[in-house]
Amino acid sequence: MRSILSASRAIARQPTCTSRFQRNTLPTIATRGYAMSRPAPKLNDPSLLKDKTYVNGEWIGAKSGKTFEVHDPATGEVIGTMPEFDRADTEAAIAAAQAALPSFRKTTGRERSRLLRKWYQLMMDNADDLAKLITWENGKPLADANGEVTYAANFFEWFAEEAPRLNGATIPSSVPGNRIFTIKEPVGVVGLITPWNFPAAMVTRKIGPALAAGCTVVAKSPGETPFTAAALAELAHRAGIPKGVINIVTSDKNTPELGKTITTSPAVKKVSFTGSTGVGKLLMTDSSSTLKKLSFELGGNAPFIVFDDADLDAAVAGAVASKFRSSGQTCVCANRIYVQSGLYDRFVEKLAEKVRGFKVGYGTDEGVTHGPLISEKAIKKVTEHVSDAVSKGAQVVIGGSPLRDLGARFFEPTVIRDMKPGMKIASEETFGPVAGIFRFDTEAEVVALANDTDVGLAGYFFSRDVERVYRIAEALEVGMVGVNTGLISDPAAPFGGVKESGFGREGSVMGIDEYVVTKMVTLGNNGQPLQGSS
């Protein structure tokens, strides 16, 4: 790929910054002294790395010839370029999906199942390369990337099994002689807009049910991480998915234009979006012009509650899994950690000890547990949240500083105690490796604090009281609850939120319903006697 820089290219090293939040007991996380120039990962199949995008069964560039650069978040180096699509390019992709729809919607569920199963197997066969691409453009450690590939592929396996089971219903009529039944039909061309934090799983979680239902797809891949989606499209091509059924549009600075093109096109009958609440509101407004079917998975501010009767070690392990996975860059990660007074000090101590064992660095290096954040803007937000908490009386137990000697986008995994409701972390999604720990005394108090937000995606709590488990699970105003676990994502589980975290569900037996419409058929005059009967 001509745009990939040679391994010798380096960007200027930024000076080491010692923050006022730095502590004498620095965690062993900071792996120092990396060279800023890194060798490109070696793929077993180099043809999976594309510098074009996939439309109507072909690899193409933008009609304008424009491209945008994609950067390795760990080093700032350019990985390569991808086409900078505009409105005309996107309309062409929509037209390709529209042309492919009449024949694809007539395929049987079993035929679509076989295609998804082939795509699943190709993902598993190329899992190592897909993981390397994810780490390269997203920054997450290779172990996390490998886990994402398996998780992503499992959506194809799951919906391959759901495709033949789009069952309708037979309904008794209240009118004598009438018969009523329903048919589930594909909604049509669908527009999918995915985020950068799970470059594979967010694509497959949407495309899987869309194809299973018989829809054709125009997917906008994220500008930060387009190479993973392109590799998935290559595997779709090898799986024999017909041309025009899957179309990937790419852009960086033209992203708002592409989003508006998809949401206002009369040919697109449904839009699925994962991203921020603010962008979701804009897309919803634009989609209203054609009254599209929508499913949105938007921002979160997940409460993580530890009651005095919890298993302390399990709660700490759950907090590590929920808060620090992907360096806190997940929509369901714990954002506000509430610990009851009886366990508070011990929980803080044990969590800090776990964080001391982290190793921050480049995702392909041995032993690295946490990589960079996606952008310097993300670093700025995390820094502001820590600074705000400290200025209002919170205490940094460990971490709290950017790791400038690693690069511009690294931040120490951080634990902060003595948090209060008026701090930014209480009301804003941090999307970074900062665990702010709040103290509470009563069950009623913590439920009120947990629900005091406009969003409601996920919530977690730890307790060994069976009655409390049911009571709190029902009281939390969220779409998903983890009880005594910090990990809730599963292709078999319905994923989605309430309030301003969006609507609709992805995955599970419910996920395919987002891509179908139910047609009712009434047969009249069935009360006439059979010919020849008395």
Short mmCIF file of C-alpha atoms in Angstrom, two decimals:
data_model
loop_
_atom_site.label_atom_id
_atom_site.label_comp_id
_atom_site.label_asym_id
_atom_site.label_seq_id
_atom_site.Cartn_x
_atom_site.Cartn_y
_atom_site.Cartn_z
CA MET A 1 0.00 0.00 0.00
CA ARG A 2 1.77 3.07 -1.24
CA SER A 3 0.50 5.35 1.52
CA ILE A 4 1.91 3.34 4.40
CA LEU A 5 4.94 5.02 5.86
CA SER A 6 8.18 3.16 6.14
CA ALA A 7 9.18 1.93 9.56
CA SER A 8 11.89 4.57 9.75
CA ARG A 9 9.51 7.52 9.76
CA ALA A 10 9.03 9.10 13.18
CA ILE A 11 7.00 11.93 14.58
CA ALA A 12 8.42 14.46 16.97
CA ARG A 13 8.53 13.27 20.56
CA GLN A 14 6.63 15.47 22.96
CA PRO A 15 8.35 16.41 26.22
CA THR A 16 7.58 14.43 29.34
CA CYS A 17 4.89 16.09 31.41
CA THR A 18 4.82 15.62 35.17
CA SER A 19 1.31 16.42 36.33
CA ARG A 20 0.40 17.81 39.73
CA PHE A 21 -1.69 14.65 40.09
CA GLN A 22 1.44 12.48 39.89
CA ARG A 23 1.99 10.39 43.02
CA ASN A 24 5.09 8.96 44.66
CA THR A 25 3.41 5.56 44.38
CA LEU A 26 3.31 5.56 40.60
CA PRO A 27 1.73 2.42 39.13
CA THR A 28 3.93 -0.03 37.32
CA ILE A 29 1.75 0.67 34.29
CA ALA A 30 4.00 3.19 32.61
CA THR A 31 6.28 1.40 30.19
CA ARG A 32 8.77 4.08 29.24
CA GLY A 33 11.14 4.76 26.42
CA TYR A 34 9.31 3.60 23.31
CA ALA A 35 10.55 4.79 19.95
CA MET A 36 7.82 6.74 18.25
CA SER A 37 8.33 4.98 14.91
CA ARG A 38 6.89 1.47 14.89
CA PRO A 39 7.07 -1.28 12.27
CA ALA A 40 3.83 -2.01 10.48
CA PRO A 41 2.20 -5.26 11.61
CA LYS A 42 2.76 -8.15 9.22
CA LEU A 43 -0.47 -9.65 7.93
CA ASN A 44 -0.67 -13.28 6.93
CA ASP A 45 -2.86 -12.11 4.05
CA PRO A 46 -1.75 -8.61 2.97
CA SER A 47 -4.70 -8.39 0.55
CA LEU A 48 -6.96 -7.72 3.54
CA LEU A 49 -5.42 -4.24 3.86
CA LYS A 50 -7.31 -2.04 1.39
CA ASP A 51 -6.90 1.56 0.30
CA LYS A 52 -10.21 1.53 -1.59
CA THR A 53 -13.75 0.95 -0.43
CA TYR A 54 -16.33 -1.62 -1.46
CA VAL A 55 -19.40 -0.59 -3.48
CA ASN A 56 -21.52 -2.76 -5.78
CA GLY A 57 -19.05 -5.63 -5.57
CA GLU A 58 -16.05 -3.54 -6.63
CA TRP A 59 -13.16 -1.77 -4.91
CA ILE A 60 -13.35 1.90 -5.82
CA GLY A 61 -12.12 5.33 -4.86
CA ALA A 62 -14.03 8.58 -4.55
CA LYS A 63 -15.13 10.12 -7.86
CA SER A 64 -13.24 13.26 -6.86
CA GLY A 65 -10.05 11.30 -6.28
CA LYS A 66 -9.84 12.71 -2.75
CA THR A 67 -8.59 10.63 0.15
CA PHE A 68 -8.11 11.04 3.89
CA GLU A 69 -5.34 9.78 6.13
CA VAL A 70 -5.82 7.24 8.89
CA HIS A 71 -3.44 7.47 11.83
CA ASP A 72 -2.15 4.95 14.32
CA PRO A 73 -3.38 6.40 17.65
CA ALA A 74 -0.35 4.99 19.46
CA THR A 75 2.27 6.78 17.35
CA GLY A 76 0.46 9.35 15.26
CA GLU A 77 1.96 7.79 12.14
CA VAL A 78 -0.08 7.44 8.97
CA ILE A 79 -1.33 3.91 8.39
CA GLY A 80 -2.70 4.69 4.96
CA THR A 81 -5.45 6.51 3.11
CA MET A 82 -9.07 5.79 2.25
CA PRO A 83 -11.49 7.46 -0.20
CA GLU A 84 -13.11 10.70 0.92
CA PHE A 85 -16.64 10.08 -0.30
CA ASP A 86 -19.13 12.87 -0.85
CA ARG A 87 -22.88 13.02 -1.47
CA ALA A 88 -22.67 11.77 -5.05
CA ASP A 89 -20.52 8.78 -4.05
CA THR A 90 -22.96 7.92 -1.27
CA GLU A 91 -25.96 8.22 -3.55
CA ALA A 92 -24.27 5.78 -5.94
CA ALA A 93 -23.81 3.31 -3.10
CA ILE A 94 -27.47 3.68 -2.13
CA ALA A 95 -28.47 3.09 -5.75
CA ALA A 96 -26.38 -0.10 -5.80
CA ALA A 97 -28.12 -1.36 -2.67
CA GLN A 98 -31.51 -0.45 -4.12
CA ALA A 99 -30.76 -2.34 -7.35
CA ALA A 100 -29.66 -5.43 -5.44
CA LEU A 101 -32.68 -5.48 -3.14
CA PRO A 102 -35.37 -7.09 -5.38
CA SER A 103 -33.39 -10.27 -5.93
CA PHE A 104 -31.79 -10.51 -2.49
CA ARG A 105 -35.04 -10.10 -0.58
CA LYS A 106 -36.42 -13.12 -2.47
CA THR A 107 -33.65 -15.45 -1.29
CA THR A 108 -34.72 -17.94 1.33
CA GLY A 109 -33.72 -17.62 4.93
CA ARG A 110 -31.70 -20.78 4.56
CA GLU A 111 -29.75 -19.30 1.63
CA ARG A 112 -28.96 -16.17 3.61
CA SER A 113 -27.99 -18.33 6.56
CA ARG A 114 -25.39 -20.14 4.47
CA LEU A 115 -23.88 -16.85 3.30
CA LEU A 116 -23.59 -15.54 6.86
CA ARG A 117 -22.12 -18.84 8.01
CA LYS A 118 -19.44 -18.65 5.28
CA TRP A 119 -18.65 -15.07 6.30
CA TYR A 120 -18.38 -16.16 9.93
CA GLN A 121 -15.95 -18.93 9.06
CA LEU A 122 -13.80 -16.60 6.96
CA MET A 123 -13.60 -14.20 9.90
CA MET A 124 -12.43 -16.99 12.18
CA ASP A 125 -9.93 -18.22 9.58
CA ASN A 126 -8.47 -14.69 9.34
CA ALA A 127 -8.85 -13.76 13.01
CA ASP A 128 -5.16 -12.99 13.55
CA ASP A 129 -5.05 -10.48 10.71
CA LEU A 130 -8.32 -8.84 11.71
CA ALA A 131 -7.04 -8.42 15.27
CA LYS A 132 -3.81 -6.83 14.01
CA LEU A 133 -5.81 -4.32 11.94
CA ILE A 134 -8.00 -3.45 14.93
CA THR A 135 -4.98 -2.87 17.16
CA TRP A 136 -3.23 -0.85 14.47
CA GLU A 137 -6.00 1.64 13.81
CA ASN A 138 -7.83 1.56 17.16
CA GLY A 139 -4.92 1.09 19.58
CA LYS A 140 -6.44 -1.54 21.88
CA PRO A 141 -4.11 -4.35 23.02
CA LEU A 142 -3.89 -7.36 20.76
CA ALA A 143 -5.54 -9.63 23.33
CA ASP A 144 -8.56 -7.33 23.44
CA ALA A 145 -8.62 -7.15 19.64
CA ASN A 146 -8.62 -10.93 19.38
CA GLY A 147 -11.55 -11.03 21.76
CA GLU A 148 -13.40 -8.49 19.65
CA VAL A 149 -12.91 -10.53 16.49
CA THR A 150 -14.49 -13.59 18.10
CA TYR A 151 -17.32 -11.49 19.51
CA ALA A 152 -17.88 -9.83 16.12
CA ALA A 153 -17.88 -13.10 14.21
CA ASN A 154 -20.38 -14.57 16.64
CA PHE A 155 -23.01 -12.11 15.43
CA PHE A 156 -22.79 -13.67 11.98
CA GLU A 157 -23.07 -17.13 13.49
CA TRP A 158 -26.04 -16.06 15.65
CA PHE A 159 -27.97 -14.40 12.83
CA ALA A 160 -27.15 -17.24 10.44
CA GLU A 161 -29.24 -19.30 12.84
CA GLU A 162 -32.00 -16.69 13.06
CA ALA A 163 -32.37 -16.13 9.30
CA PRO A 164 -34.48 -19.27 8.63
CA ARG A 165 -36.75 -18.53 11.59
CA LEU A 166 -38.49 -15.32 10.57
CA ASN A 167 -41.83 -16.76 11.54
CA GLY A 168 -45.14 -14.99 11.14
CA ALA A 169 -48.30 -15.66 13.13
CA THR A 170 -51.79 -17.03 12.57
CA ILE A 171 -54.40 -14.91 14.37
CA PRO A 172 -58.01 -15.92 15.09
CA SER A 173 -60.35 -13.40 13.46
CA SER A 174 -63.29 -11.80 15.20
CA VAL A 175 -65.18 -11.89 11.88
CA PRO A 176 -66.67 -15.29 11.01
CA GLY A 177 -65.15 -16.72 7.85
CA ASN A 178 -62.06 -14.49 7.85
CA ARG A 179 -58.54 -15.77 8.34
CA ILE A 180 -55.65 -13.55 9.49
CA PHE A 181 -51.94 -14.23 9.23
CA THR A 182 -48.76 -12.14 9.27
CA ILE A 183 -45.56 -12.17 7.22
CA LYS A 184 -42.22 -10.65 8.25
CA GLU A 185 -40.57 -8.92 5.30
CA PRO A 186 -37.24 -7.07 4.96
CA VAL A 187 -37.62 -3.35 5.56
CA GLY A 188 -35.52 -2.61 2.44
CA VAL A 189 -32.26 -0.71 1.99
CA VAL A 190 -30.73 0.09 5.38
CA GLY A 191 -28.17 2.72 6.34
CA LEU A 192 -25.75 1.75 9.09
CA ILE A 193 -23.44 4.19 10.87
CA THR A 194 -20.85 2.66 13.18
CA PRO A 195 -18.29 3.99 15.71
CA TRP A 196 -14.55 3.48 16.04
CA ASN A 197 -14.32 1.84 19.47
CA PHE A 198 -15.27 -1.64 18.22
CA PRO A 199 -14.34 -1.50 14.51
CA ALA A 200 -15.43 -5.09 13.82
CA ALA A 201 -18.20 -5.83 16.31
CA MET A 202 -20.24 -2.70 15.65
CA VAL A 203 -20.26 -3.53 11.94
CA THR A 204 -21.24 -7.18 12.31
CA ARG A 205 -23.85 -6.49 14.99
CA LYS A 206 -25.74 -4.40 12.44
CA ILE A 207 -24.98 -6.13 9.13
CA GLY A 208 -25.67 -9.60 10.53
CA PRO A 209 -29.38 -9.09 11.24
CA ALA A 210 -29.83 -6.86 8.18
CA LEU A 211 -28.66 -9.61 5.83
CA ALA A 212 -30.48 -12.30 7.77
CA ALA A 213 -33.71 -10.37 7.23
CA GLY A 214 -33.08 -9.95 3.48
CA CYS A 215 -32.10 -6.26 3.51
CA THR A 216 -29.30 -4.65 1.52
CA VAL A 217 -26.83 -2.37 3.23
CA VAL A 218 -25.04 0.95 2.95
CA ALA A 219 -22.63 1.13 5.90
CA LYS A 220 -20.67 4.24 6.88
CA SER A 221 -17.45 3.03 8.47
CA PRO A 222 -15.75 5.32 11.03
CA GLY A 223 -13.11 7.68 9.72
CA GLU A 224 -10.76 6.71 12.55
CA THR A 225 -10.93 2.97 11.85
CA PRO A 226 -12.01 2.18 8.27
CA PHE A 227 -9.54 -0.60 7.50
CA THR A 228 -11.25 -3.22 9.65
CA ALA A 229 -14.57 -2.65 7.89
CA ALA A 230 -12.82 -2.87 4.52
CA ALA A 231 -11.25 -6.19 5.49
CA LEU A 232 -14.67 -7.48 6.52
CA ALA A 233 -16.04 -6.42 3.14
CA GLU A 234 -13.27 -8.36 1.41
CA LEU A 235 -14.26 -11.46 3.38
CA ALA A 236 -17.92 -10.85 2.46
CA HIS A 237 -16.89 -10.83 -1.20
CA ARG A 238 -15.06 -14.14 -0.75
CA ALA A 239 -18.13 -15.56 0.99
CA GLY A 240 -20.12 -14.99 -2.18
CA ILE A 241 -22.45 -12.28 -0.95
CA PRO A 242 -23.96 -10.81 -4.14
CA LYS A 243 -22.81 -7.46 -5.45
CA GLY A 244 -24.74 -4.45 -4.18
CA VAL A 245 -25.91 -6.25 -1.04
CA ILE A 246 -23.09 -4.74 1.05
CA ASN A 247 -21.70 -1.29 0.30
CA ILE A 248 -19.17 0.52 2.49
CA VAL A 249 -18.88 4.30 2.30
CA THR A 250 -15.89 6.09 3.82
CA SER A 251 -15.09 9.66 4.78
CA ASP A 252 -13.47 11.82 7.41
CA LYS A 253 -14.35 15.50 7.07
CA ASN A 254 -17.37 14.74 4.85
CA THR A 255 -18.96 12.49 7.50
CA PRO A 256 -21.85 14.90 8.29
CA GLU A 257 -22.64 15.14 4.56
CA LEU A 258 -22.71 11.36 4.22
CA GLY A 259 -24.90 11.01 7.30
CA LYS A 260 -27.39 13.51 5.93
CA THR A 261 -27.41 11.78 2.54
CA ILE A 262 -28.26 8.45 4.15
CA THR A 263 -30.89 9.81 6.52
CA THR A 264 -32.73 11.89 3.91
CA SER A 265 -32.65 9.41 1.02
CA PRO A 266 -36.14 8.08 0.19
CA ALA A 267 -34.51 4.80 -0.90
CA VAL A 268 -33.15 4.12 2.60
CA LYS A 269 -35.95 2.70 4.73
CA LYS A 270 -34.13 2.21 8.03
CA VAL A 271 -31.13 3.73 9.82
CA SER A 272 -29.16 2.13 12.65
CA PHE A 273 -26.64 4.29 14.47
CA THR A 274 -24.24 3.78 17.37
CA GLY A 275 -22.63 6.90 18.75
CA SER A 276 -23.23 9.98 20.85
CA THR A 277 -26.64 11.19 21.93
CA GLY A 278 -26.05 14.57 20.31
CA VAL A 279 -25.32 13.11 16.88
CA GLY A 280 -28.21 10.67 17.31
CA LYS A 281 -30.62 13.58 17.75
CA LEU A 282 -29.34 15.19 14.54
CA LEU A 283 -29.72 11.95 12.59
CA MET A 284 -33.20 11.45 14.01
CA THR A 285 -34.20 14.93 12.93
CA ASP A 286 -32.92 14.35 9.40
CA SER A 287 -34.60 10.93 9.21
CA SER A 288 -37.97 12.48 10.03
CA SER A 289 -38.18 13.86 6.49
CA THR A 290 -38.88 10.34 5.22
CA LEU A 291 -40.16 8.72 8.45
CA LYS A 292 -37.57 5.98 8.49
CA LYS A 293 -37.47 3.08 10.88
CA LEU A 294 -34.71 3.79 13.41
CA SER A 295 -32.65 2.02 16.04
CA PHE A 296 -30.13 4.10 18.00
CA GLU A 297 -27.60 3.01 20.62
CA LEU A 298 -26.37 6.27 22.11
CA GLY A 299 -24.38 7.64 25.02
CA GLY A 300 -24.23 6.18 28.50
CA ASN A 301 -23.25 7.12 32.03
CA ALA A 302 -23.32 3.72 33.69
CA PRO A 303 -23.61 3.44 37.46
CA PHE A 304 -21.61 0.66 39.13
CA ILE A 305 -22.87 -0.04 42.65
CA VAL A 306 -21.16 -2.10 45.33
CA PHE A 307 -23.26 -2.90 48.41
CA ASP A 308 -21.78 -3.85 51.78
CA ASP A 309 -22.90 -7.46 51.34
CA ALA A 310 -21.06 -7.87 48.04
CA ASP A 311 -18.17 -10.24 47.40
CA LEU A 312 -15.42 -7.62 47.52
CA ASP A 313 -12.95 -9.41 45.26
CA ALA A 314 -15.65 -10.12 42.68
CA ALA A 315 -16.74 -6.47 42.78
CA VAL A 316 -13.19 -5.24 42.22
CA ALA A 317 -12.72 -7.67 39.32
CA GLY A 318 -16.03 -6.51 37.86
CA ALA A 319 -14.98 -2.87 38.14
CA VAL A 320 -11.70 -3.60 36.35
CA ALA A 321 -13.55 -5.39 33.55
CA SER A 322 -16.27 -2.78 33.19
CA LYS A 323 -14.31 0.44 33.75
CA PHE A 324 -10.94 -0.23 32.17
CA ARG A 325 -11.77 -2.45 29.19
CA SER A 326 -10.53 -0.69 26.02
CA SER A 327 -9.11 2.02 28.32
CA GLY A 328 -12.64 3.05 29.30
CA GLN A 329 -13.68 3.71 25.70
CA THR A 330 -16.89 1.67 25.68
CA CYS A 331 -20.46 2.92 25.82
CA VAL A 332 -21.33 0.49 28.63
CA CYS A 333 -18.28 1.01 30.82
CA ALA A 334 -18.78 2.00 34.45
CA ASN A 335 -18.67 5.79 34.65
CA ARG A 336 -19.83 6.38 38.25
CA ILE A 337 -18.70 3.86 40.85
CA TYR A 338 -20.78 3.94 44.04
CA VAL A 339 -19.50 1.96 47.03
CA GLN A 340 -21.36 1.60 50.31
CA SER A 341 -19.54 3.01 53.34
CA GLY A 342 -18.80 -0.35 54.97
CA LEU A 343 -16.67 -1.48 51.99
CA TYR A 344 -15.55 1.87 50.66
CA ASP A 345 -11.96 2.10 51.91
CA ARG A 346 -11.15 -1.56 51.22
CA PHE A 347 -12.64 -1.34 47.73
CA VAL A 348 -10.56 1.74 46.89
CA GLU A 349 -7.41 0.07 48.15
CA LYS A 350 -8.00 -3.19 46.27
CA LEU A 351 -8.96 -1.45 43.03
CA ALA A 352 -5.86 0.75 43.17
CA GLU A 353 -3.73 -2.34 43.72
CA LYS A 354 -5.19 -3.96 40.61
CA VAL A 355 -4.55 -0.82 38.57
CA ARG A 356 -0.91 -0.82 39.68
CA GLY A 357 -0.55 -4.08 37.82
CA PHE A 358 -1.62 -2.61 34.48
CA LYS A 359 0.89 -2.01 31.72
CA VAL A 360 0.22 0.83 29.30
CA GLY A 361 1.87 0.81 25.91
CA TYR A 362 1.60 -0.15 22.26
CA GLY A 363 -1.06 -2.77 21.73
CA THR A 364 1.19 -5.23 19.88
CA ASP A 365 3.85 -5.34 22.61
CA GLU A 366 4.08 -8.24 25.01
CA GLY A 367 2.22 -7.85 28.27
CA VAL A 368 0.50 -4.56 27.42
CA THR A 369 -2.94 -4.38 29.01
CA HIS A 370 -4.01 -0.89 27.95
CA GLY A 371 -3.32 1.15 24.85
CA PRO A 372 -3.80 4.78 23.82
CA LEU A 373 -6.99 6.78 23.63
CA ILE A 374 -8.31 7.41 20.16
CA SER A 375 -7.43 11.12 19.93
CA GLU A 376 -5.83 14.06 21.68
CA LYS A 377 -9.33 15.45 22.12
CA ALA A 378 -10.10 12.40 24.24
CA ILE A 379 -6.98 13.02 26.31
CA LYS A 380 -8.09 16.59 26.89
CA LYS A 381 -11.51 15.51 28.14
CA VAL A 382 -10.09 12.91 30.52
CA THR A 383 -7.58 15.45 31.87
CA GLU A 384 -10.38 17.97 32.42
CA HIS A 385 -12.46 15.42 34.33
CA VAL A 386 -9.57 14.59 36.64
CA SER A 387 -8.71 18.26 37.17
CA ASP A 388 -12.35 19.12 37.90
CA ALA A 389 -12.64 16.35 40.48
CA VAL A 390 -9.44 17.36 42.27
CA SER A 391 -10.42 21.03 42.29
CA LYS A 392 -13.65 20.08 44.07
CA GLY A 393 -12.06 17.97 46.78
CA ALA A 394 -11.50 14.53 45.29
CA GLN A 395 -8.20 12.72 45.80
CA VAL A 396 -6.23 10.91 43.11
CA VAL A 397 -5.15 7.56 44.54
CA ILE A 398 -3.19 6.41 41.52
CA GLY A 399 -2.55 7.77 38.03
CA GLY A 400 -4.13 11.06 36.96
CA SER A 401 -1.66 12.16 34.26
CA PRO A 402 -1.08 11.91 30.52
CA LEU A 403 1.87 9.66 29.63
CA ARG A 404 3.57 12.04 27.23
CA ASP A 405 6.74 10.02 26.92
CA LEU A 406 4.71 7.23 25.34
CA GLY A 407 2.95 9.57 22.95
CA ALA A 408 0.28 12.24 22.73
CA ARG A 409 -2.67 9.89 23.32
CA PHE A 410 -1.74 7.88 26.38
CA PHE A 411 -3.21 8.42 29.84
CA GLU A 412 -2.51 6.65 33.11
CA PRO A 413 -5.31 4.39 34.34
CA THR A 414 -6.62 6.38 37.25
CA VAL A 415 -8.47 5.84 40.53
CA ILE A 416 -10.01 8.84 42.30
CA ARG A 417 -11.72 8.69 45.69
CA ASP A 418 -14.03 11.07 47.60
CA MET A 419 -16.07 11.90 44.52
CA LYS A 420 -19.14 14.12 44.88
CA PRO A 421 -22.32 14.53 42.76
CA GLY A 422 -21.35 18.02 41.52
CA MET A 423 -18.25 16.83 39.72
CA LYS A 424 -18.15 16.41 35.92
CA ILE A 425 -17.66 12.66 36.10
CA ALA A 426 -21.05 12.42 37.84
CA SER A 427 -22.88 13.93 34.88
CA GLU A 428 -20.66 13.46 31.81
CA GLU A 429 -19.44 10.30 30.10
CA THR A 430 -15.66 10.28 30.54
CA PHE A 431 -14.83 7.69 27.87
CA GLY A 432 -11.39 7.16 29.35
CA PRO A 433 -9.49 5.18 32.00
CA VAL A 434 -10.67 7.10 35.08
CA ALA A 435 -12.50 5.37 37.92
CA GLY A 436 -14.22 7.96 40.10
CA ILE A 437 -15.47 6.36 43.34
CA PHE A 438 -18.43 7.82 45.25
CA ARG A 439 -19.46 6.84 48.80
CA PHE A 440 -23.08 6.10 49.72
CA ASP A 441 -24.94 4.90 52.80
CA THR A 442 -28.44 3.70 51.90
CA GLU A 443 -30.07 1.79 49.10
CA ALA A 444 -32.59 4.55 48.42
CA GLU A 445 -29.78 7.11 48.22
CA VAL A 446 -27.76 5.20 45.64
CA VAL A 447 -30.75 4.37 43.45
CA ALA A 448 -31.62 8.08 43.30
CA LEU A 449 -28.01 8.94 42.41
CA ALA A 450 -27.80 6.20 39.79
CA ASN A 451 -30.99 7.33 38.08
CA ASP A 452 -30.14 11.04 38.20
CA THR A 453 -29.14 11.26 34.53
CA ASP A 454 -30.78 11.78 31.16
CA VAL A 455 -29.30 8.58 29.76
CA GLY A 456 -29.89 4.95 30.64
CA LEU A 457 -27.83 2.42 28.73
CA ALA A 458 -26.27 0.03 31.27
CA GLY A 459 -25.96 -0.33 35.03
CA TYR A 460 -24.14 -2.73 37.33
CA PHE A 461 -24.39 -3.73 40.95
CA PHE A 462 -22.88 -6.29 43.31
CA SER A 463 -24.84 -7.88 46.13
CA ARG A 464 -25.40 -11.33 47.63
CA ASP A 465 -28.88 -10.46 48.92
CA VAL A 466 -31.38 -12.20 46.61
CA GLU A 467 -34.23 -9.86 47.46
CA ARG A 468 -32.03 -6.84 46.83
CA VAL A 469 -30.94 -8.27 43.45
CA TYR A 470 -34.51 -8.23 42.16
CA ARG A 471 -35.32 -4.90 43.80
CA ILE A 472 -32.32 -2.98 42.40
CA ALA A 473 -32.47 -4.62 38.97
CA GLU A 474 -36.02 -3.34 38.59
CA ALA A 475 -35.28 0.09 40.13
CA LEU A 476 -32.38 1.06 37.84
CA GLU A 477 -33.53 3.14 34.85
CA VAL A 478 -31.34 1.44 32.25
CA GLY A 479 -31.81 -0.94 29.34
CA MET A 480 -29.26 -3.49 30.58
CA VAL A 481 -28.24 -4.58 34.07
CA GLY A 482 -25.19 -6.58 35.11
CA VAL A 483 -25.61 -8.28 38.49
CA ASN A 484 -22.35 -9.48 40.05
CA THR A 485 -20.59 -9.10 36.71
CA GLY A 486 -18.89 -6.28 34.85
CA LEU A 487 -19.33 -7.82 31.40
CA ILE A 488 -22.79 -7.99 29.82
CA SER A 489 -22.19 -8.06 26.05
CA ASP A 490 -23.26 -11.28 24.35
CA PRO A 491 -24.71 -11.90 20.85
CA ALA A 492 -27.54 -13.77 22.59
CA ALA A 493 -28.44 -10.79 24.79
CA PRO A 494 -30.63 -7.84 23.67
CA PHE A 495 -28.38 -4.76 23.66
CA GLY A 496 -29.85 -1.25 23.98
CA GLY A 497 -30.90 1.53 26.30
CA VAL A 498 -33.70 3.75 27.55
CA LYS A 499 -34.12 7.50 28.02
CA GLU A 500 -31.59 9.41 25.88
CA SER A 501 -29.47 6.31 25.39
CA GLY A 502 -31.69 5.43 22.46
CA PHE A 503 -34.17 2.77 21.44
CA GLY A 504 -34.26 -0.57 19.67
CA ARG A 505 -32.29 -3.70 20.50
CA GLU A 506 -29.30 -5.31 18.82
CA GLY A 507 -28.32 -8.96 19.05
CA SER A 508 -30.55 -11.72 20.49
CA VAL A 509 -33.78 -12.97 18.96
CA MET A 510 -34.98 -9.34 19.06
CA GLY A 511 -32.20 -7.94 16.87
CA ILE A 512 -33.59 -9.15 13.56
CA ASP A 513 -36.95 -7.51 14.25
CA GLU A 514 -35.29 -4.11 13.78
CA TYR A 515 -34.81 -4.97 10.09
CA VAL A 516 -38.24 -6.33 9.21
CA VAL A 517 -41.77 -5.01 8.84
CA THR A 518 -44.81 -7.08 9.71
CA LYS A 519 -47.41 -7.43 6.97
CA MET A 520 -50.90 -8.53 7.92
CA VAL A 521 -53.01 -10.53 5.45
CA THR A 522 -56.77 -11.05 5.89
CA LEU A 523 -58.50 -13.73 3.82
CA GLY A 524 -62.21 -13.15 3.50
CA ASN A 525 -65.16 -15.31 2.42
CA ASN A 526 -63.83 -18.45 4.05
CA GLY A 527 -67.20 -19.20 5.57
CA GLN A 528 -68.72 -20.44 2.28
CA PRO A 529 -69.54 -24.16 2.21
CA LEU A 530 -67.23 -26.38 0.21
CA GLN A 531 -68.47 -27.22 -3.30
CA GLY A 532 -70.52 -30.40 -3.25
CA SER A 533 -71.16 -30.29 0.49
CA SER A 534 -74.67 -30.27 1.88
#
